[in-house]
XYZ file of C-alpha atoms in Angstrom:
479
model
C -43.360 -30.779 38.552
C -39.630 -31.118 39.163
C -37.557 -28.298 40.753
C -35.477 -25.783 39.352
C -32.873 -26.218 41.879
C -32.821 -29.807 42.320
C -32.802 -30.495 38.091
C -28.652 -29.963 38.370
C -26.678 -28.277 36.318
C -27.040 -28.063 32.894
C -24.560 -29.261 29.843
C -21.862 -27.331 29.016
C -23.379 -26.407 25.551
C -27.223 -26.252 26.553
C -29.756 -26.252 23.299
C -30.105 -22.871 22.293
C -26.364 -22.244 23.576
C -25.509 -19.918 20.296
C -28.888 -18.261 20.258
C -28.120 -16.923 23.924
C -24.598 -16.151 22.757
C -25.821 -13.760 20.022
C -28.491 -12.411 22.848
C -25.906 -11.756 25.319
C -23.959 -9.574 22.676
C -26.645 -7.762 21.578
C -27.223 -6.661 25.045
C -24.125 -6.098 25.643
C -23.849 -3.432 22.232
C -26.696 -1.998 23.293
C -25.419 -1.378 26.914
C -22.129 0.197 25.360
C -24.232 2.624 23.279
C -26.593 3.561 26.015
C -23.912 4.452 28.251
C -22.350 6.695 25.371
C -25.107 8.660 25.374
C -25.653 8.772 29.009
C -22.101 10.127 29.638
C -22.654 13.294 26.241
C -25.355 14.049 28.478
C -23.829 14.767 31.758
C -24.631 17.883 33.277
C -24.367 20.014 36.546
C -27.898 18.654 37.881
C -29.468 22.109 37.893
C -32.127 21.187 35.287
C -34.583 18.918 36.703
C -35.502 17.972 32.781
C -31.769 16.548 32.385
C -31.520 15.194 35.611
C -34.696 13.141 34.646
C -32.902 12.030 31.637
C -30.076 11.221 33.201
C -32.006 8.828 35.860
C -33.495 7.452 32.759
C -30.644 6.472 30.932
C -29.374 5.059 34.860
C -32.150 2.676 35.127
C -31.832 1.437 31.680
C -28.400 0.535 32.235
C -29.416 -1.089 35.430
C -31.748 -3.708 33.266
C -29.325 -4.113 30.314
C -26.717 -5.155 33.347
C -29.565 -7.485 34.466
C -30.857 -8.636 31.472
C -26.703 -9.445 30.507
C -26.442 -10.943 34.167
C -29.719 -13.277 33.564
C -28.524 -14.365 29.964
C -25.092 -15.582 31.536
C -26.907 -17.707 34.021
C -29.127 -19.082 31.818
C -25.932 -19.951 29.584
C -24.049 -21.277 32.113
C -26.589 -22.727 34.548
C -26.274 -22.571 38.252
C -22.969 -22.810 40.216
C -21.855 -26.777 40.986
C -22.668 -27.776 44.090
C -19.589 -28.409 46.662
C -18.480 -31.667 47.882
C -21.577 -32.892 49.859
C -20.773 -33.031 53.732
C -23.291 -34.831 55.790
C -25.535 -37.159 54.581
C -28.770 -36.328 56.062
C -29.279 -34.086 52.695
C -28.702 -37.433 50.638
C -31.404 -38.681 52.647
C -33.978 -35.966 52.304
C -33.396 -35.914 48.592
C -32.314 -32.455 48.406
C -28.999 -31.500 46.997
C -27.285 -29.690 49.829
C -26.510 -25.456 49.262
C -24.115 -24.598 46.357
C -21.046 -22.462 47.251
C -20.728 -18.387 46.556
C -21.171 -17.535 43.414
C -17.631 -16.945 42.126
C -18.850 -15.181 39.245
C -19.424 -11.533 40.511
C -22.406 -9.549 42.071
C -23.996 -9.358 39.363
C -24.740 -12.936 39.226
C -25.594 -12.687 42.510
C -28.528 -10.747 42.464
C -30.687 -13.371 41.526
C -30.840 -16.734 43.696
C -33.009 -20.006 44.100
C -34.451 -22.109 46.758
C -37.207 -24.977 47.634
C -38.601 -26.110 50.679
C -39.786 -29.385 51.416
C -43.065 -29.621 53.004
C -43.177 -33.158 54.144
C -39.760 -33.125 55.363
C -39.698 -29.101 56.569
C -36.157 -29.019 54.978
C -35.190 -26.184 52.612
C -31.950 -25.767 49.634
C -31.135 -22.451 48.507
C -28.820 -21.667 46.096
C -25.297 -19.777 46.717
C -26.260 -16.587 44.961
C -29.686 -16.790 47.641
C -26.931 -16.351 50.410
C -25.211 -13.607 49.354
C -28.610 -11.882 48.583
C -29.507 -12.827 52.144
C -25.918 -11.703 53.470
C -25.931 -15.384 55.060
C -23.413 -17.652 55.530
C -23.157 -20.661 53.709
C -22.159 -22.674 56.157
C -25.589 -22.267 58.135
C -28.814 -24.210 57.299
C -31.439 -22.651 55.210
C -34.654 -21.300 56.667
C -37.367 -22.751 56.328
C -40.678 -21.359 55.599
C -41.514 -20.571 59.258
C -37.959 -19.281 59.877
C -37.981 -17.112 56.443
C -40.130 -14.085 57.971
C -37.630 -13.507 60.750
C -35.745 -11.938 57.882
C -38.267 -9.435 56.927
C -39.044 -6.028 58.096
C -42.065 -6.240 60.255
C -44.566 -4.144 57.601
C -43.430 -6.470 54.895
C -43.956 -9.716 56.805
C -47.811 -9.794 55.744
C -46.698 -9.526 52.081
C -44.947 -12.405 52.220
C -47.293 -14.179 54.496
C -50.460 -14.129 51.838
C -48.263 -14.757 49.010
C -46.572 -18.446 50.330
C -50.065 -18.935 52.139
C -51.496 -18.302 48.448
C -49.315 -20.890 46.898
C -49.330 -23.827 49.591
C -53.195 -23.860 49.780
C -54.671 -22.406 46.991
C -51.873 -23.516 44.917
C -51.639 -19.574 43.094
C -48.110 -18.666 41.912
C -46.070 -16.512 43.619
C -45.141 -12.957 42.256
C -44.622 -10.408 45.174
C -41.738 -8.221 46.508
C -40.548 -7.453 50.379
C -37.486 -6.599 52.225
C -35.183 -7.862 54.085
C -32.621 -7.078 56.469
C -29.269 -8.272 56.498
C -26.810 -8.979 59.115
C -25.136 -5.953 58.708
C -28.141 -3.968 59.005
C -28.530 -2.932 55.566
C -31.765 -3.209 53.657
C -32.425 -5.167 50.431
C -35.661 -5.457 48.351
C -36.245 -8.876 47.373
C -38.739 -10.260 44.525
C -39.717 -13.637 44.229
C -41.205 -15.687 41.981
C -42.234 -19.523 42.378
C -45.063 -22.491 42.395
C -45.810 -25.103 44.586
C -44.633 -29.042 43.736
C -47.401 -31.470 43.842
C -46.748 -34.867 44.726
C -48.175 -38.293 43.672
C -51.245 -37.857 45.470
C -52.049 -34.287 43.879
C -51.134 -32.373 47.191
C -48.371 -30.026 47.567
C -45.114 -31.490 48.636
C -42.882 -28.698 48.131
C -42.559 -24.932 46.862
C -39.894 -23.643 44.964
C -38.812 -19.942 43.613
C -35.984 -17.815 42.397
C -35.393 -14.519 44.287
C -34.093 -11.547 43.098
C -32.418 -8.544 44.648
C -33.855 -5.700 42.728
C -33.073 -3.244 45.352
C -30.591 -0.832 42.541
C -33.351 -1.272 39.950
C -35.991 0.110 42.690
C -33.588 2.785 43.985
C -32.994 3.948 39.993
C -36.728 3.905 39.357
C -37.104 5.835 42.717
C -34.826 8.134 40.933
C -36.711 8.461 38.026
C -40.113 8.992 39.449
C -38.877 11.221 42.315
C -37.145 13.564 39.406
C -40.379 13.141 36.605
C -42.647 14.845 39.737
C -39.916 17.329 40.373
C -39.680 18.433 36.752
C -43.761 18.172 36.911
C -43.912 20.186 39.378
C -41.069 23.209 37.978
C -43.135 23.048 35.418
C -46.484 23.663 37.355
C -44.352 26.498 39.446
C -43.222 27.841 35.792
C -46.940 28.058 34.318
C -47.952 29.367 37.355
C -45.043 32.014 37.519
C -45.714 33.003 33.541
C -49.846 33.313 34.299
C -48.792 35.277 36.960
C -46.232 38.038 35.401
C -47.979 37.743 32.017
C -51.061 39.359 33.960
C -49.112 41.821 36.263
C -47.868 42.946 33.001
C -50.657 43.638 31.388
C -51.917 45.779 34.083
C -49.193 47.523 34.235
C -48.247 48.056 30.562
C -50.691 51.188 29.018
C -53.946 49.665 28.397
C -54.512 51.619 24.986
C -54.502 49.860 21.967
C -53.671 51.287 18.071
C -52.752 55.067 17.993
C -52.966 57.401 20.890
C -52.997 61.304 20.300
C -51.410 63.554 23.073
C -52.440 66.334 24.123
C -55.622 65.741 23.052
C -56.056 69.820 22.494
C -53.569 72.222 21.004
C -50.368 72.212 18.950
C -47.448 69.699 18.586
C -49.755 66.827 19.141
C -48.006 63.446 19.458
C -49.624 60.456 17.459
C -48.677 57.318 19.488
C -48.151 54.134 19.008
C -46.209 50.577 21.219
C -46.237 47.228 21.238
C -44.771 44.341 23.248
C -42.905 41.541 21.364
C -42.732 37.702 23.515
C -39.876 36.262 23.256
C -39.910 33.728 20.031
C -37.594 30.854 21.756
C -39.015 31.337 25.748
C -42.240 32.000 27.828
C -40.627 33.751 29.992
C -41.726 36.984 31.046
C -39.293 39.826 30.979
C -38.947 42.994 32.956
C -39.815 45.670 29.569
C -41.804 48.091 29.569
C -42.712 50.635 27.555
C -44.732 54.156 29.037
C -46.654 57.600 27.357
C -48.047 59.886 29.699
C -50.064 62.990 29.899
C -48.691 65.415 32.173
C -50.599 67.830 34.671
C -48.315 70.834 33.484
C -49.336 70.050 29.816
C -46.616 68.194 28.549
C -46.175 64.394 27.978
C -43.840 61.544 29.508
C -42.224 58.843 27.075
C -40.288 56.183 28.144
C -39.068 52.635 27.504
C -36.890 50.586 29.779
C -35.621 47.346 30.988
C -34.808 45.481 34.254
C -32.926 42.588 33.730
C -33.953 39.014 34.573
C -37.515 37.088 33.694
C -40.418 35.879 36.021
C -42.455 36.750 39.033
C -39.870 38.872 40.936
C -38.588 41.150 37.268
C -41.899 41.831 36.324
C -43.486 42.783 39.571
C -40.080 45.053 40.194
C -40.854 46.333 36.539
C -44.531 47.209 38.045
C -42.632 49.007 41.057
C -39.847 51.097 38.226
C -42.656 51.895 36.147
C -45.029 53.248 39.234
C -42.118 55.722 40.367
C -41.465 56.985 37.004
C -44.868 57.743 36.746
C -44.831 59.557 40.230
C -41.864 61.564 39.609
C -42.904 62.529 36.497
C -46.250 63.649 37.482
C -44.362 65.850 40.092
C -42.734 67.819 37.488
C -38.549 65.673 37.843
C -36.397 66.395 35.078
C -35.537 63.478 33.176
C -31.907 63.411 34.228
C -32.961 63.944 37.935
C -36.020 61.186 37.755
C -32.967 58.833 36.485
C -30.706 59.524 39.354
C -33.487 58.885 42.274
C -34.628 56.031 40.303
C -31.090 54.062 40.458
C -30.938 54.939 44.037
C -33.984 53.239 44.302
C -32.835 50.389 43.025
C -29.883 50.636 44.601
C -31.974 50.901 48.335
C -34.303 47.748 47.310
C -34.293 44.403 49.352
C -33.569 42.588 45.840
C -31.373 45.025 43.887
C -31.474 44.921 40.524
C -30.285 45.852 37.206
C -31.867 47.886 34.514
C -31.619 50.362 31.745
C -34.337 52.852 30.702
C -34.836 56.000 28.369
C -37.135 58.833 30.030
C -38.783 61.752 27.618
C -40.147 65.390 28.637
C -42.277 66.434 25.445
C -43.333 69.957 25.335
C -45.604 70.905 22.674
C -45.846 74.267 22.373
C -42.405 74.527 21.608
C -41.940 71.105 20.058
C -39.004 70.286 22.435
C -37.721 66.818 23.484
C -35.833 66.949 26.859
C -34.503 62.803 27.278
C -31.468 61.575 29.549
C -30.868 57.626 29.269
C -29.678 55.177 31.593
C -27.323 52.695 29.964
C -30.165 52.008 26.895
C -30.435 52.807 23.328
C -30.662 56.383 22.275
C -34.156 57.447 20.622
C -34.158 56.945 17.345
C -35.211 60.421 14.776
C -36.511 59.925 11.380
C -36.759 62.963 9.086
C -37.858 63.526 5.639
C -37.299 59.694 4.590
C -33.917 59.286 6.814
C -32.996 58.403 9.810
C -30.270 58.850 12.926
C -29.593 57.943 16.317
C -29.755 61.155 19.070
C -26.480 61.913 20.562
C -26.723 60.161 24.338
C -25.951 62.225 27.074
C -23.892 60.474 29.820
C -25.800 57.850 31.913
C -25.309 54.277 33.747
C -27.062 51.089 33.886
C -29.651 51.885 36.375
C -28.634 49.938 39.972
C -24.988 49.920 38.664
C -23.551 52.357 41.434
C -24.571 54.543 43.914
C -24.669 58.411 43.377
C -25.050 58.399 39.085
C -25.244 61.329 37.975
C -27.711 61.429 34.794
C -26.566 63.997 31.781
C -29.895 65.608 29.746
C -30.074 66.618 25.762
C -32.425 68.196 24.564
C -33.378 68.378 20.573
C -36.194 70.531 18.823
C -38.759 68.663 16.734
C -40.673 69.296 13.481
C -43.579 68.330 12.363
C -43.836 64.716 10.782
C -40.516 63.708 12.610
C -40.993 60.310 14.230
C -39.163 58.784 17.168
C -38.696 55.437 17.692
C -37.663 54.089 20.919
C -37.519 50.625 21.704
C -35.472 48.166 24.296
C -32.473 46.058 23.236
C -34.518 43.058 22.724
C -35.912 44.575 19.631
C -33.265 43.056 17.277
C -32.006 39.548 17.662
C -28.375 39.805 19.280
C -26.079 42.937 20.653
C -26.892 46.403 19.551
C -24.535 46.680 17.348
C -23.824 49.387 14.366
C -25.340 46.916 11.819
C -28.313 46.468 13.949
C -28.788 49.785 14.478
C -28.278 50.514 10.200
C -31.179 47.801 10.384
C -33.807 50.154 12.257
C -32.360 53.165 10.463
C -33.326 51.625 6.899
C -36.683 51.638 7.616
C -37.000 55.601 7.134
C -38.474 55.030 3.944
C -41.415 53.044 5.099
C -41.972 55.503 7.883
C -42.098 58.291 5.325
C -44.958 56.496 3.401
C -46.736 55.732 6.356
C -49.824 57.335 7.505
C -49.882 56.695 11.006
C -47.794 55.525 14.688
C -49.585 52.675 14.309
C -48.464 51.714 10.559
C -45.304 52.471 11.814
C -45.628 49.699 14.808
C -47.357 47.566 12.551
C -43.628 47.667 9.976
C -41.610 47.148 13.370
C -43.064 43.954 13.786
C -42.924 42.429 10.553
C -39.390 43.368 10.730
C -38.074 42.212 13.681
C -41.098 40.451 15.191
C -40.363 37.124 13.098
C -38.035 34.116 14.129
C -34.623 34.240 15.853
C -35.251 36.480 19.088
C -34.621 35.046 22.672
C -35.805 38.122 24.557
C -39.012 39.919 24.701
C -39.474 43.675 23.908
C -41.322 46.783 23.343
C -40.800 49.528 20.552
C -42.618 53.020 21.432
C -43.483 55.667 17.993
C -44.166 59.065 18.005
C -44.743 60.948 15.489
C -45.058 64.591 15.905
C -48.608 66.032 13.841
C -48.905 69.523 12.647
């Protein structure tokens, strides 16, 4: 089998020369529209999902460079060989080492060579000494020499694989690396067969070599940032599991209508739900409250901490726990407001949220609320509807020392409130939003229940288009 190296370089206009033209452009295109896309999808790196596509679109411009690199050598053929300058290579047979490849580094990433058993001579192509960071001007290696070029774990690797081809006469497919001059590293693949001679035995062994050390760092890349978006992902599944079940514990375990007091007048039907976000997983920091109180009356409330995962909901477990245990001590609203910013005010991880805290007192039908940056309660009445006049009060964690205003309004009964968190309707709270809630008096009029009323919530608003979660608390005041 003749070799590669020694076969000389090929015609100007090879067979096949315009079929390789046409494949070199086509590469080429699609190189130019890969690297469109690569650069519209540039981004800060903080998404491991877009840095993964980013390292993907890398390492495919990495192989369109080779694959344009490898077409150009196969149209052109390997570099002339200089002007021969001893003769002992005319003797061997072996044309003596072509010059640096003028043509750029891309060319010379992939290089040739053959070494002559009977004779223990070697040739290797220019490009093969720039991969090598040798000079030209020194002698090739030969086959014993080669391994001094290795690093010391790789050295087996290459070992087996020439051993493979000399005796058992296998082809050679294998990678290792090498160390240059300089000190730098290179990953090297080669690929080759041996020669057999007249007599059947091998005379010689021959292969191309290719540095593929950027293709290995880019698919380094790529596999390094596939795990780490694997494994955000794991951390994010884990993180949902996790708040989705704090949340349920800590969200009122009743289900359909609740009636408080159980006994006596001005009983409260009752009525929440929780909406999940449509467009996330992401668990939020609502919650939504209804409380029977030791001194007979009841505690409503709905609020918010802002933020999603492990940390919001487990603070919304911690909000939730002290507005139960102030209430149950007999605070005020507006009071239970004010030690509940400084609370979060006083945390290791301060946060942000708003909230809406009720004092129901049946007997005399009276609604004592104060609100911390949120939504005012919602009153329907005889088939219409209006927001409650909002005393003052700031987002809770805002500043230190808020002061919390109360109002107070007298119920009748069949009046429903509605309170809910600002996640409820798809965008800002704004007047039209609010006109959207407010149009549903009718329906609450010809409702029977809290729970009908839920139950017309969520058909409304529980549909397509909202990014946040949230919870909507009725009441509906019985005879």
């Amino acid at each position: 089998m003749p070799s590669p190296v020694s076969a000389g370089r090929p015609a100007a206009q090879p067979p096949g020369h315009g079929s390789v033209e046409a494949l070199i452009t086509q590469a080429r295109r699609l190189r130019g529209d890969v690297d469109a896309v690569r650069r519209d999808t540039q981004s800060d790196g903080a998404d491991p999902e877009e840095r993964w596509q980013r390292a993907l679109y890398d390492l495919a411009l990495h192989q369109l460079n080779d694959l344009d690199a490898h077409l150009a050598q196969l149209r052109d053929g390997p570099d002339p060989a200089p002007e021969a300058p001893a003769e002992p290579a005319e003797a061997s047979g072996l044309r003596t080492a072509p010059a640096v490849s003028p043509r750029g580094s891309l060319l010379s990433r992939v290089g040739s060579a053959e070494w002559n058993l009977l004779t223990d001579e070697a040739t290797w192509s220019g490009e093969l000494y720039q991969i090598l960071g040798r000079d030209p001007a020194d002698p090739a290696l030969t086959l014993d020499e080669l391994p001094s070029l290795v690093l010391e774990e790789d050295r087996p690797q290459l070992t087996a694989m020439v051993t493979g081809c000399l005796v058992d006469g296998r082809p050679i497919d294998g990678e290792f690396r090498i160390v240059r001059p300089d000190g730098s590293v290179r990953t090297v693949h080669m690929m080759g067969e041996p020669v057999l001679g007249a007599d059947g035995g091998t005379s010689s062994m021959w292969a191309v070599l290719r540095d593929v050390s950027e293709l290995r760092r880019s698919q380094r890349t790529v596999r390094e940032t596939r795990d780490s978006l694997h494994r955000q992902r794991r951390q994010e599944q884990t993180e949902h599991r996790i708040a989705a079940e704090l949340q349920e514990a800590v969200l009122p375990p009743w289900l359909g209508s609740l009636r408080l007091p159980h006994r006596g007048p001005g009983t409260l039907d009752l009525a929440a739900h929780h909406l999940p976000p449509e467009t996330s997983t992401l668990i939020g920091g609502d919650w939504y409250d209804a409380l029977d109180l030791p001194d007979g009356e009841m505690l409503l409330s709905v609020g918010d901490l802002t933020g999603h995962g492990v940390a919001v909901a487990s603070g919304m477990a911690m909000v939730l726990g002290a507005v139960r245990g102030m209430a149950v001590a007999g605070t005020r609203p507006g009071e239970l407001l004010g030690l509940l910013n400084r609370l979060l005010d006083t945390t290791v991880q301060p946060a942000l949220g708003s909230a809406v805290c009720c004092r129901y007192r049946p007997e005399n039908r009276t609604l004592v609320w104060a609100q911390a940056g949120h939504p005012a309660p919602l009153l329907y009445r005889d088939g219409t509807g209006r927001v409650l006049t909002a005393p003052d009060g700031v987002l809770l964690g805002a500043t230190s020392g808020a002061v919390y205003g109360q109002a107070e309004e007298t119920l009748q009964p069949g009046d429903l409130l509605l309170l809910h968190t600002d996640g409820l309707v798809p965008g800002r709270i704004t007047t039209a939003a609010v006109d959207r809630l407010l149009d549903l008096a009718p329906r609450f009029d010809a409702a029977r229940t809290a729970q009908d009323c839920v139950r017309t919530v969520v058909e409304e608003f529980g549909g397509a288009g909202r990014e946040d979660e949230a919870c909507v608390l009725v009441a509906r005041v019985t005879a």
